[in-house]
XYZ file of C-alpha atoms in Angstrom:
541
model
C -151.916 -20.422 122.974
C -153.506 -19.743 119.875
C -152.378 -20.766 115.919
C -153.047 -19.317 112.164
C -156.752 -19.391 112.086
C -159.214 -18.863 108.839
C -159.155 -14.932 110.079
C -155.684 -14.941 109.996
C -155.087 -16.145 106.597
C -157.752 -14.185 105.442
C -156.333 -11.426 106.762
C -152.829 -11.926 105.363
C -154.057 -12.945 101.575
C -156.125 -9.626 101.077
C -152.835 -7.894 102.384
C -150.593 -9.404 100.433
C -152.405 -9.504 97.333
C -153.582 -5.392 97.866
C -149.624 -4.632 98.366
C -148.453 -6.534 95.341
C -151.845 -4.833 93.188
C -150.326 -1.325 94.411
C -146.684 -1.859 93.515
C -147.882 -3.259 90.023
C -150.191 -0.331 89.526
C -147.081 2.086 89.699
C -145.407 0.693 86.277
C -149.111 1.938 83.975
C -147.423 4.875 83.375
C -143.573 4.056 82.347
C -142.457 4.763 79.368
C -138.461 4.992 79.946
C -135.808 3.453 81.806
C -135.797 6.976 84.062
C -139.450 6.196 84.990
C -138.242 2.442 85.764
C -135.113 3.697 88.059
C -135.530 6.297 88.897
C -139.449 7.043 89.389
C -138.777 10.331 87.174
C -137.037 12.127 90.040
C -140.151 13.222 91.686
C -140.680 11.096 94.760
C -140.433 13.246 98.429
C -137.832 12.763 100.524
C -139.823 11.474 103.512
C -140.744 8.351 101.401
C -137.534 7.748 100.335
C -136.267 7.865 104.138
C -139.200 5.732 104.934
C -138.229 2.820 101.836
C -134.650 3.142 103.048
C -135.905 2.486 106.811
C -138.383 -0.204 105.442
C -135.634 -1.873 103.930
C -133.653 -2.162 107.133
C -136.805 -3.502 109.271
C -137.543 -5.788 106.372
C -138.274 -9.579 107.301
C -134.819 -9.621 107.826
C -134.852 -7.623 110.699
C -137.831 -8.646 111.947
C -136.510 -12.001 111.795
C -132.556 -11.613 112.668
C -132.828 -8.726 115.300
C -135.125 -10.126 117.800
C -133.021 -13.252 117.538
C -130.034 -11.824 118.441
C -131.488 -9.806 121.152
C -132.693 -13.091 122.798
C -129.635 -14.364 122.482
C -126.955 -11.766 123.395
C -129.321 -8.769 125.009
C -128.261 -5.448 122.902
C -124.997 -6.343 122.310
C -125.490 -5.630 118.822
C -126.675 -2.757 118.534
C -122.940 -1.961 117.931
C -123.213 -2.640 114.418
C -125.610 0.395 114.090
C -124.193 2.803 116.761
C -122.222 4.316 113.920
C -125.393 4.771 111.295
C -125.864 8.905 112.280
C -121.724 9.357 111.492
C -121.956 7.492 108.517
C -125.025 9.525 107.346
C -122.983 12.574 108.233
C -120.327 11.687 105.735
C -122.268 10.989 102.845
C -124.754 14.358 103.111
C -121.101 15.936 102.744
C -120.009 14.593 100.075
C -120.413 11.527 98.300
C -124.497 11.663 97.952
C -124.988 15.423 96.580
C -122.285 14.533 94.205
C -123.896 11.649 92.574
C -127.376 13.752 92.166
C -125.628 16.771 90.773
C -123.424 13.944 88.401
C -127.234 12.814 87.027
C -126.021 9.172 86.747
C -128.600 6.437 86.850
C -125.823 3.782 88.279
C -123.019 5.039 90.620
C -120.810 3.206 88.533
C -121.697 5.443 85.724
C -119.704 7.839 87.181
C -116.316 5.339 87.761
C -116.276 5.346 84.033
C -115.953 9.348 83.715
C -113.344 9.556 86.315
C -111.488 6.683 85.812
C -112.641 4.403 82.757
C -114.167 1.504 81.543
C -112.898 -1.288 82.679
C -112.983 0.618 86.758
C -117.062 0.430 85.918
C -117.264 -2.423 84.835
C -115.160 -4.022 87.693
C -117.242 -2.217 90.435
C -120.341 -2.991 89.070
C -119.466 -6.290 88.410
C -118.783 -6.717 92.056
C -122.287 -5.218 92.965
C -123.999 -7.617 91.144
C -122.190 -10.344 92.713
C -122.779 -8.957 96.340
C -125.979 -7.844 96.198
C -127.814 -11.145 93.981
C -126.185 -12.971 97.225
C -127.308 -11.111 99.665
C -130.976 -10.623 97.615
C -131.184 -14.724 98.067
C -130.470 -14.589 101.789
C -133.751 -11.613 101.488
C -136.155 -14.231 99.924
C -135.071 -17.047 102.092
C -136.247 -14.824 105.457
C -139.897 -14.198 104.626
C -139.925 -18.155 102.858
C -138.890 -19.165 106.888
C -141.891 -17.527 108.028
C -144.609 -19.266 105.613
C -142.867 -22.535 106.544
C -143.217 -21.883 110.416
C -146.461 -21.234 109.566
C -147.905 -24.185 107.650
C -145.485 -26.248 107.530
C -144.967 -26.352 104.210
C -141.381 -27.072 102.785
C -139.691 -23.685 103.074
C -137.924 -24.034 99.651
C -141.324 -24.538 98.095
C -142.157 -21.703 99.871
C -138.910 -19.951 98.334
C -140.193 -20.131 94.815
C -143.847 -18.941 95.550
C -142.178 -16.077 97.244
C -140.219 -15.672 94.531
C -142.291 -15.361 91.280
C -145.078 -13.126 93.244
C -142.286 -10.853 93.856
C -140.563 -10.764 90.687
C -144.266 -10.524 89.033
C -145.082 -7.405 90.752
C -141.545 -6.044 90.254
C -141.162 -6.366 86.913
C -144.066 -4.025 86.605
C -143.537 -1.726 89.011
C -140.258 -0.262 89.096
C -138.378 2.029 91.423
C -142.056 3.975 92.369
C -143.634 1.005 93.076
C -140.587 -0.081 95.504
C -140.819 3.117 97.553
C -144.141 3.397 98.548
C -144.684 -0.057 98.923
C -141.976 0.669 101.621
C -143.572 3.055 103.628
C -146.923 1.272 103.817
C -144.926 -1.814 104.975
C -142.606 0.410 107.496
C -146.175 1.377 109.109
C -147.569 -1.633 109.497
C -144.791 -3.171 110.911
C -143.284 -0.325 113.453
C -147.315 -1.420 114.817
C -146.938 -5.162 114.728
C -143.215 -4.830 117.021
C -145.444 -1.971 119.372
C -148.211 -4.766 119.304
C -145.867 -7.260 120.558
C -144.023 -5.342 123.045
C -147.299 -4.590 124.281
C -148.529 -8.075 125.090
C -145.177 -9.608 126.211
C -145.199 -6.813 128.533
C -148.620 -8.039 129.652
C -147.782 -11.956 130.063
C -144.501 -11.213 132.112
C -145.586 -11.798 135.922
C -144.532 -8.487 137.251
C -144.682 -6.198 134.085
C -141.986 -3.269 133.485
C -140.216 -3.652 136.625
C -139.133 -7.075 136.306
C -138.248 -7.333 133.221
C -135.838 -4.331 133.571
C -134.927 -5.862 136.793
C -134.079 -9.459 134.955
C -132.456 -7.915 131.840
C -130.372 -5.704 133.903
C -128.939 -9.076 136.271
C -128.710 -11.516 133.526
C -126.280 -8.116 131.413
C -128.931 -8.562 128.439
C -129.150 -4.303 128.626
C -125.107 -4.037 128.186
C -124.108 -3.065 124.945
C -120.535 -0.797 125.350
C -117.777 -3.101 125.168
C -114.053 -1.028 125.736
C -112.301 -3.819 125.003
C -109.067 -3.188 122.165
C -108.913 -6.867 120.969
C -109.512 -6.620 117.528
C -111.272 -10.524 117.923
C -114.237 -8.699 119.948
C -116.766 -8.934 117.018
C -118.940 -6.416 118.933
C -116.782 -3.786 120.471
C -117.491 -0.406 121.096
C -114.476 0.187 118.864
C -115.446 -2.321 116.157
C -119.062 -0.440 115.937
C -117.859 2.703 115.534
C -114.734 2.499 112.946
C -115.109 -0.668 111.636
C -118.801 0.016 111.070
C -118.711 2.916 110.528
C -116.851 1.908 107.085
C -119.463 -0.616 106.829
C -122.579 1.629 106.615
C -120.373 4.087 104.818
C -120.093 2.120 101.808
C -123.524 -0.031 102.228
C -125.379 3.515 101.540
C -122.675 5.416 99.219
C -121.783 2.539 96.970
C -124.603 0.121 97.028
C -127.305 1.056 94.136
C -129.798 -0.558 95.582
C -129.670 2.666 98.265
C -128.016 5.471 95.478
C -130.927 4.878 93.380
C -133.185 5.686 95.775
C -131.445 8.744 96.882
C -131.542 9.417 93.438
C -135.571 9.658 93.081
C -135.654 12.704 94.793
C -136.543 15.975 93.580
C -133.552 18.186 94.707
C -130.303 17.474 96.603
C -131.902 18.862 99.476
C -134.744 16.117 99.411
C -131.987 13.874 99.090
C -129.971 14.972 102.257
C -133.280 14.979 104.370
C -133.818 11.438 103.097
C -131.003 10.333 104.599
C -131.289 12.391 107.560
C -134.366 10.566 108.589
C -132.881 7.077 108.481
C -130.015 8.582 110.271
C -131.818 9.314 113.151
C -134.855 6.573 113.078
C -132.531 3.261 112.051
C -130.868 3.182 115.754
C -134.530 3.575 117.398
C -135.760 0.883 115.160
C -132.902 -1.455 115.658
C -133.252 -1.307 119.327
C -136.530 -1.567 119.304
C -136.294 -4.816 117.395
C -133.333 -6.169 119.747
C -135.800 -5.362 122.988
C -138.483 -7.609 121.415
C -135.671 -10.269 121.296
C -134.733 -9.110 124.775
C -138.505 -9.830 126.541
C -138.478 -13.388 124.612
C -135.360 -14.158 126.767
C -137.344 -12.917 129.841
C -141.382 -14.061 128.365
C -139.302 -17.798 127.919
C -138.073 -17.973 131.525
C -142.113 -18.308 132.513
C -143.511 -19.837 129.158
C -140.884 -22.606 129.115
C -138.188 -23.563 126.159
C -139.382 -22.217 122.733
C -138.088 -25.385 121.161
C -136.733 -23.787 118.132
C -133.725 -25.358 116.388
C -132.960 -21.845 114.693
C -132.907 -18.326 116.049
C -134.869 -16.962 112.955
C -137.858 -18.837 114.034
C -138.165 -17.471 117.468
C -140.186 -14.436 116.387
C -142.399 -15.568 113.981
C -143.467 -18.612 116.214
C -144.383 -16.446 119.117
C -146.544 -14.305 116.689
C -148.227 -17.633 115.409
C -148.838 -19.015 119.029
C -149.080 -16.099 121.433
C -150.980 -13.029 120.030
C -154.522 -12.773 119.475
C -156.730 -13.980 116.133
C -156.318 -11.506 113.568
C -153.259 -9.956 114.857
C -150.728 -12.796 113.985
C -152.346 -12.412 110.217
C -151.754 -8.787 109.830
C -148.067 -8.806 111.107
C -146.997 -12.079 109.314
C -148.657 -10.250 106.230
C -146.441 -7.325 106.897
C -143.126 -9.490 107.370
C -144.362 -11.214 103.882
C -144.843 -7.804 101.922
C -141.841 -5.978 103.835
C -140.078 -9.097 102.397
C -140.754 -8.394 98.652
C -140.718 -4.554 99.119
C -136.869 -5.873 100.228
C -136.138 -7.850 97.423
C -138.235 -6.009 94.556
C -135.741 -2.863 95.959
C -132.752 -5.062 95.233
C -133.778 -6.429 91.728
C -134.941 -3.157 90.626
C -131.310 -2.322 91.169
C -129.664 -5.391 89.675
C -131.530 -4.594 86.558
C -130.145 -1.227 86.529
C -126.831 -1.835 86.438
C -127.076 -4.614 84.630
C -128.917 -2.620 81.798
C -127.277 0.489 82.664
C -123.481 -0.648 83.299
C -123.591 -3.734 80.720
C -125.912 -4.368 78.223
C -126.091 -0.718 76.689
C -122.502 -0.356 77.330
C -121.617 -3.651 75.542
C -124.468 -5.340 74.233
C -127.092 -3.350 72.253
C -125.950 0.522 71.353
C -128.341 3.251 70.818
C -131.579 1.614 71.114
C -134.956 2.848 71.959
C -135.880 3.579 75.437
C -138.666 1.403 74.965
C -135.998 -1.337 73.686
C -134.017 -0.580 77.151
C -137.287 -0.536 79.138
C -138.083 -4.310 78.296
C -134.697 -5.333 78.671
C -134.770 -4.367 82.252
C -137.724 -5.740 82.872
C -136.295 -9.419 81.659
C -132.972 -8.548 83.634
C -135.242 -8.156 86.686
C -137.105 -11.727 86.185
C -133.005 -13.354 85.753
C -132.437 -11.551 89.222
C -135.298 -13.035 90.819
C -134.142 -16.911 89.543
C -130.371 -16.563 90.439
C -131.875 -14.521 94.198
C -134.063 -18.118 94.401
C -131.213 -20.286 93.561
C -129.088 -18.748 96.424
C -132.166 -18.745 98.373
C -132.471 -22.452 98.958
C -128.695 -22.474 100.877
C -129.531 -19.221 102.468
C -130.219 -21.089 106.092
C -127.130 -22.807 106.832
C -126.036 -18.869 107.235
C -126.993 -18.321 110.925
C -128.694 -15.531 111.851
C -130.086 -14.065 108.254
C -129.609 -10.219 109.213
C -125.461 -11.001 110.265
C -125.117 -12.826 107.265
C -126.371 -10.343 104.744
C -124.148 -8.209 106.329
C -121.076 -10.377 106.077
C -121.733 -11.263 102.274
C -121.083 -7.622 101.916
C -118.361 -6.846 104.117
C -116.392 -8.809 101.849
C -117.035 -6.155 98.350
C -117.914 -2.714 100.196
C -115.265 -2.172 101.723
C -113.409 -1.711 98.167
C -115.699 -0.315 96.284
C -115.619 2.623 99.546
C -112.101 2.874 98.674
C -112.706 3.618 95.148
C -115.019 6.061 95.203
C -112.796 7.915 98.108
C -110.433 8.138 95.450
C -112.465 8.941 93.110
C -113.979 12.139 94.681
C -111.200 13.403 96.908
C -107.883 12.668 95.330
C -107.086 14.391 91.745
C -103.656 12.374 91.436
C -104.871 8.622 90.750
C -106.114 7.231 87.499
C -108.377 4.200 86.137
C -105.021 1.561 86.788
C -104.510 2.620 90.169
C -108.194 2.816 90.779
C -108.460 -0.763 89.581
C -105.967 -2.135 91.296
C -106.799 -0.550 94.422
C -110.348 -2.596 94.296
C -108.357 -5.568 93.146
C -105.941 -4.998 96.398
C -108.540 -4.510 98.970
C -110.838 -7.057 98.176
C -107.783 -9.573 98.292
C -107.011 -8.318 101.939
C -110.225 -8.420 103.625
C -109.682 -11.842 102.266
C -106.468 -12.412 103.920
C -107.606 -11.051 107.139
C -110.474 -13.179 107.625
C -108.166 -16.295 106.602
C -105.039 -15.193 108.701
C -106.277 -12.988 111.511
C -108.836 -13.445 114.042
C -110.508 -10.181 113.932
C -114.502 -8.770 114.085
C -115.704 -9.317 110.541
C -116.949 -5.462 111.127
C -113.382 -4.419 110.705
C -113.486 -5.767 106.759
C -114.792 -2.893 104.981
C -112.207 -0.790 107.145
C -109.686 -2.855 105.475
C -111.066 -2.857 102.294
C -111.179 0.506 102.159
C -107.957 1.673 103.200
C -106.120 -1.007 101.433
C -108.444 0.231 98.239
C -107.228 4.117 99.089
C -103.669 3.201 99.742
C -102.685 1.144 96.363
C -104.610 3.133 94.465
C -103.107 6.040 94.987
C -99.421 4.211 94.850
C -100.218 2.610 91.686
C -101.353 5.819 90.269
C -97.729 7.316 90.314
C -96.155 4.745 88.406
C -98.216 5.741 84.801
C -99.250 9.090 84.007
C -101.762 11.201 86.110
C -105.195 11.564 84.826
C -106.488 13.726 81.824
C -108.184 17.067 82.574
C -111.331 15.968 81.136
C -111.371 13.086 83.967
C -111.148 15.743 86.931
C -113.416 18.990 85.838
C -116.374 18.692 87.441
C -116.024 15.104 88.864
C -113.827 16.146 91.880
C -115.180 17.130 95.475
C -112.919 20.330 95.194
C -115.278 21.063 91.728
C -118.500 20.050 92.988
C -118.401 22.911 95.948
C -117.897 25.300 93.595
C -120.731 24.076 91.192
C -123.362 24.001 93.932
C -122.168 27.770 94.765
C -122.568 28.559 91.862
C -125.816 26.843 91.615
C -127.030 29.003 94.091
C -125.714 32.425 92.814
C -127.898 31.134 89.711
C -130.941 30.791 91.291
C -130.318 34.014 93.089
C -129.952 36.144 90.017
C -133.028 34.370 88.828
C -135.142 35.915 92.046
C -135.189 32.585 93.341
C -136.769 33.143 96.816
C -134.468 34.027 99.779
C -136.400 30.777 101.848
C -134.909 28.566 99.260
C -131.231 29.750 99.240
C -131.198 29.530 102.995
C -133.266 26.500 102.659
C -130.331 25.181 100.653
C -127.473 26.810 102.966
C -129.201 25.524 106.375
C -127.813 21.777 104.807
C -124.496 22.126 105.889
C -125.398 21.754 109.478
C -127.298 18.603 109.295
C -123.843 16.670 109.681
C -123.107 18.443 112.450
C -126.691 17.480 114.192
C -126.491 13.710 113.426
C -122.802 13.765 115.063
C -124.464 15.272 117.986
C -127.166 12.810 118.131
C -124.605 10.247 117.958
C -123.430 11.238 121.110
C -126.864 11.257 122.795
C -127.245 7.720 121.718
C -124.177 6.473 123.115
C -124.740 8.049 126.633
C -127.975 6.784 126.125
C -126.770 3.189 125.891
C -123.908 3.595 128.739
C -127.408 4.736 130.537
C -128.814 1.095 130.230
C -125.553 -0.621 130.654
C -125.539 1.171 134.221
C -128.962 0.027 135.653
């Protein structure tokens, strides 16, 4: 039994400090709101798969997963059985269409196809979900200082707060990414670290704990049942969150605008393959940890732990070696702000983007625009801190971001289904459908006992369906609201992209490059299936 030593802090300051010197070091060289955003288009794909992967094994998930896998096995891995199908859909359609669109917000784009008051609605909404969620973010890494030194975690809340905000403000959308992948390294070792040494303090290594996890059902994860009150069923993880990933990558900004970065729409699609295929790996992997706690706890006695999001972080503090516990608790920290500089980074965008240019201040100077995102990134942080300090009386902080979402995605899905695929419905049905399904996921959670992964199902069919019936009762949209912002139009533009650069003696190795793209949806369905049998493989042992 060991605890933070002098190495250990040591360790974590210079970490912590040398991450938040490299995101600030990235904002030397901005000079418009493009730079800010969108990192000037230029960053590879791999990073941006990487940021999007860090941001899903953020402190969050190194927090929430291993909690839930000590306390129901891999049961949920449910929620992200559906993450290679949802990737699928949006390399078809919805993500090459924003890039060739050359928005900054995906709500810019509601405004051409609809109109104003559609944008404003939907990125209204964003704001709302996402500066929720962002306070749950802070609170997660704040739990871990606490544990730690047992410091009040809400004063640990606002330190967390203004070194993140600090750094962000500076930094911008370049400074968000590659944070990301150093923190995704460092803490894909610290979970290997920690298998490693459970493994090693468990009388009876590998084959007992398989053996135990396999009689106490802590490997079952498939669930047939057809009650729609099953929270994690087989059927729930695959439709219902299927919907839920859907619109948590197509519609959220803080995940467009990184998609967005990238230099081609090819970058973009191999961005997104990557998490597609590395977010169910990580996931379990996270789960497992949670998994050996169960089984390291039946030997090491009760945790005493009054809160499933402290189970992790005090076995790192009291079980692995000097020097270890600093560098992985300084990864969880800086993972942590890489999280939540990601998500203010985004609430200033569409609050700059989608309101204050739209309706505040005209035709200003970039520079103007620049600095006013910066100060709508420092409001983020303070309302993210505010939220922060309620944050745990939410259970387990990775379900509940997720649920403070379910409630707004599944909507905003809706709408930009209608958006892209059907010609017939205008800004009044569009705004009504949002209207309609945000009101029903309500209804369903109030009058119906069903998984809460079913709401963005809802939300998004109830979106798609009044939409497209309120759109018949006024007239159908303009021509200058469809050309070129339809899926139908879109094909056609990236043919025609490519008979461009074909007739410029583009090289061949880039137009097949470019072709080879529409199989990649076919690949992650595929591996969808491998992971499935792979998890019927474990249920079976």
């Amino acid at each position: 039994m060991s605890s933070f030593t002098v190495i250990d802090y040591i360790i974590f300051v210079v970490y912590v400090l040398g991450t938040a010197f490299i995101g600030a070091a990235f904002g030397k060289n901005q000079k418009s709101t493009k730079d800010y955003f969108l990192g000037g288009r230029s960053i590879p794909w791999w990073a941006i798969g990487l940021s999007v992967m860090a941001t899903q094994a953020s402190a969050i998930t190194f927090i929430g997963a291993p909690g839930w896998g000590y306390d129901g096995g891999l049961t949920r891995i449910i929620t992200f059985i559906n993450v290679p199908l949802a990737m699928a859909f949006l390399i078809a359609t919805i993500v090459p269409f924003f890039y060739k669109t050359e928005v900054y917000t995906a709500y810019e784009y509601l405004e051409r196809r609809f109109d104003v008051k559609t944008r404003t609605l939907t990125a209204g909404l964003f704001l709302i979900a996402r500066g929720l969620a962002t306070g749950v973010v802070l609170y997660a890494p704040a739990l871990v200082l606490s544990v730690i030194t047992g410091i009040d975690v809400n004063i640990m809340i606002i330190l967390m707060a203004v070194i993140a905000v600090s750094y962000t403000v500076l930094g911008g959308i370049s400074a968000v990414i590659w944070t990301d992948v150093i923190q995704m390294v460092v803490l894909w070792i610290g979970a290997g670290l920690s298998v490693f040494i459970i493994f090693q303090d468990v009388p009876g290594g590998w084959g007992e704990v398989m053996s135990t996890a396999s009689q106490t059902g802590m490997l079952e994860s498939i669930d047939f049942s057809t009650d729609l009150s099953v929270e994690y069923s087989i059927w729930a993880g695959v439709i219902g969150g299927f919907f839920l990933h859907a619109a948590y990558f197509g519609t959220d900004q803080s995940q467009i605008q990184r998609v967005l970065t990238s230099k081609s729409i090819r970058e973009s699609k191999l961005s997104l393959v990557l998490s597609g295929v590395l977010l169910i790996p990580q996931m379990l992997l996270f789960l497992l940890i949670g998994v050996l706690l169960y089984i390291f706890y039946q030997y090491a006695g009760d945790p005493n732990i009054n809160n499933l999001n402290e189970l992790f972080p005090r076995f790192v503090v009291n079980e692995l070696p000097v020097g270890i516990s600093g560098l992985i608790i300084a990864g969880v920290f800086a993972a942590a702000m890489s999280s939540l500089d990601s998500a203010l980074n985004s609430l200033s965008a569409v609050s700059v983007r989608d309101f204050y240019s739209k309706f505040m201040k005209k035709n200003q100077s970039e520079e103007h625009y620049l600095k006013a995102s910066r100060y709508a990134t420092v409001f983020w942080g303070i309302y993210a801190t505010i939220f922060a300090f309620f944050a745990g009386n939410l259970g387990p902080v990775i379900e509940a971001v997720n649920q403070i979402g379910s409630y707004f995605y599944g909507a905003l899905l809706g709408v930009f289904i209608l958006a892209i695929f059907i010609k017939r419905v205008n800004g009044t049905g569009a705004f009504a459908g949002v209207i309609a399904g945000m009101l029903a996921v309500w209804a369903v959670n109030v009058f119906a006992e069903i998984s809460w992964l079913y709401n963005n199902l809802v939300g998004a069919v109830v979106a798609v369906a009044v939409g497209y019936a309120v759109s018949f009762l006024s007239k159908a949209p303009p021509k200058e609201k469809l050309e070129g912002l339809t899926i139908d139009r879109t094909k056609k533009d990236v043919q025609e992209t490519l008979q461009d650069r074909a007739e410029a003696a583009a090289s061949v190795e880039e137009v097949e490059e470019e072709k080879k793209t529409k199989r990649w949806p076919i690949y992650l369905v595929l591996y969808f299936f491998v992971v499935f049998a792979f998890l019927m493989y474990l249920q079976n042992l």
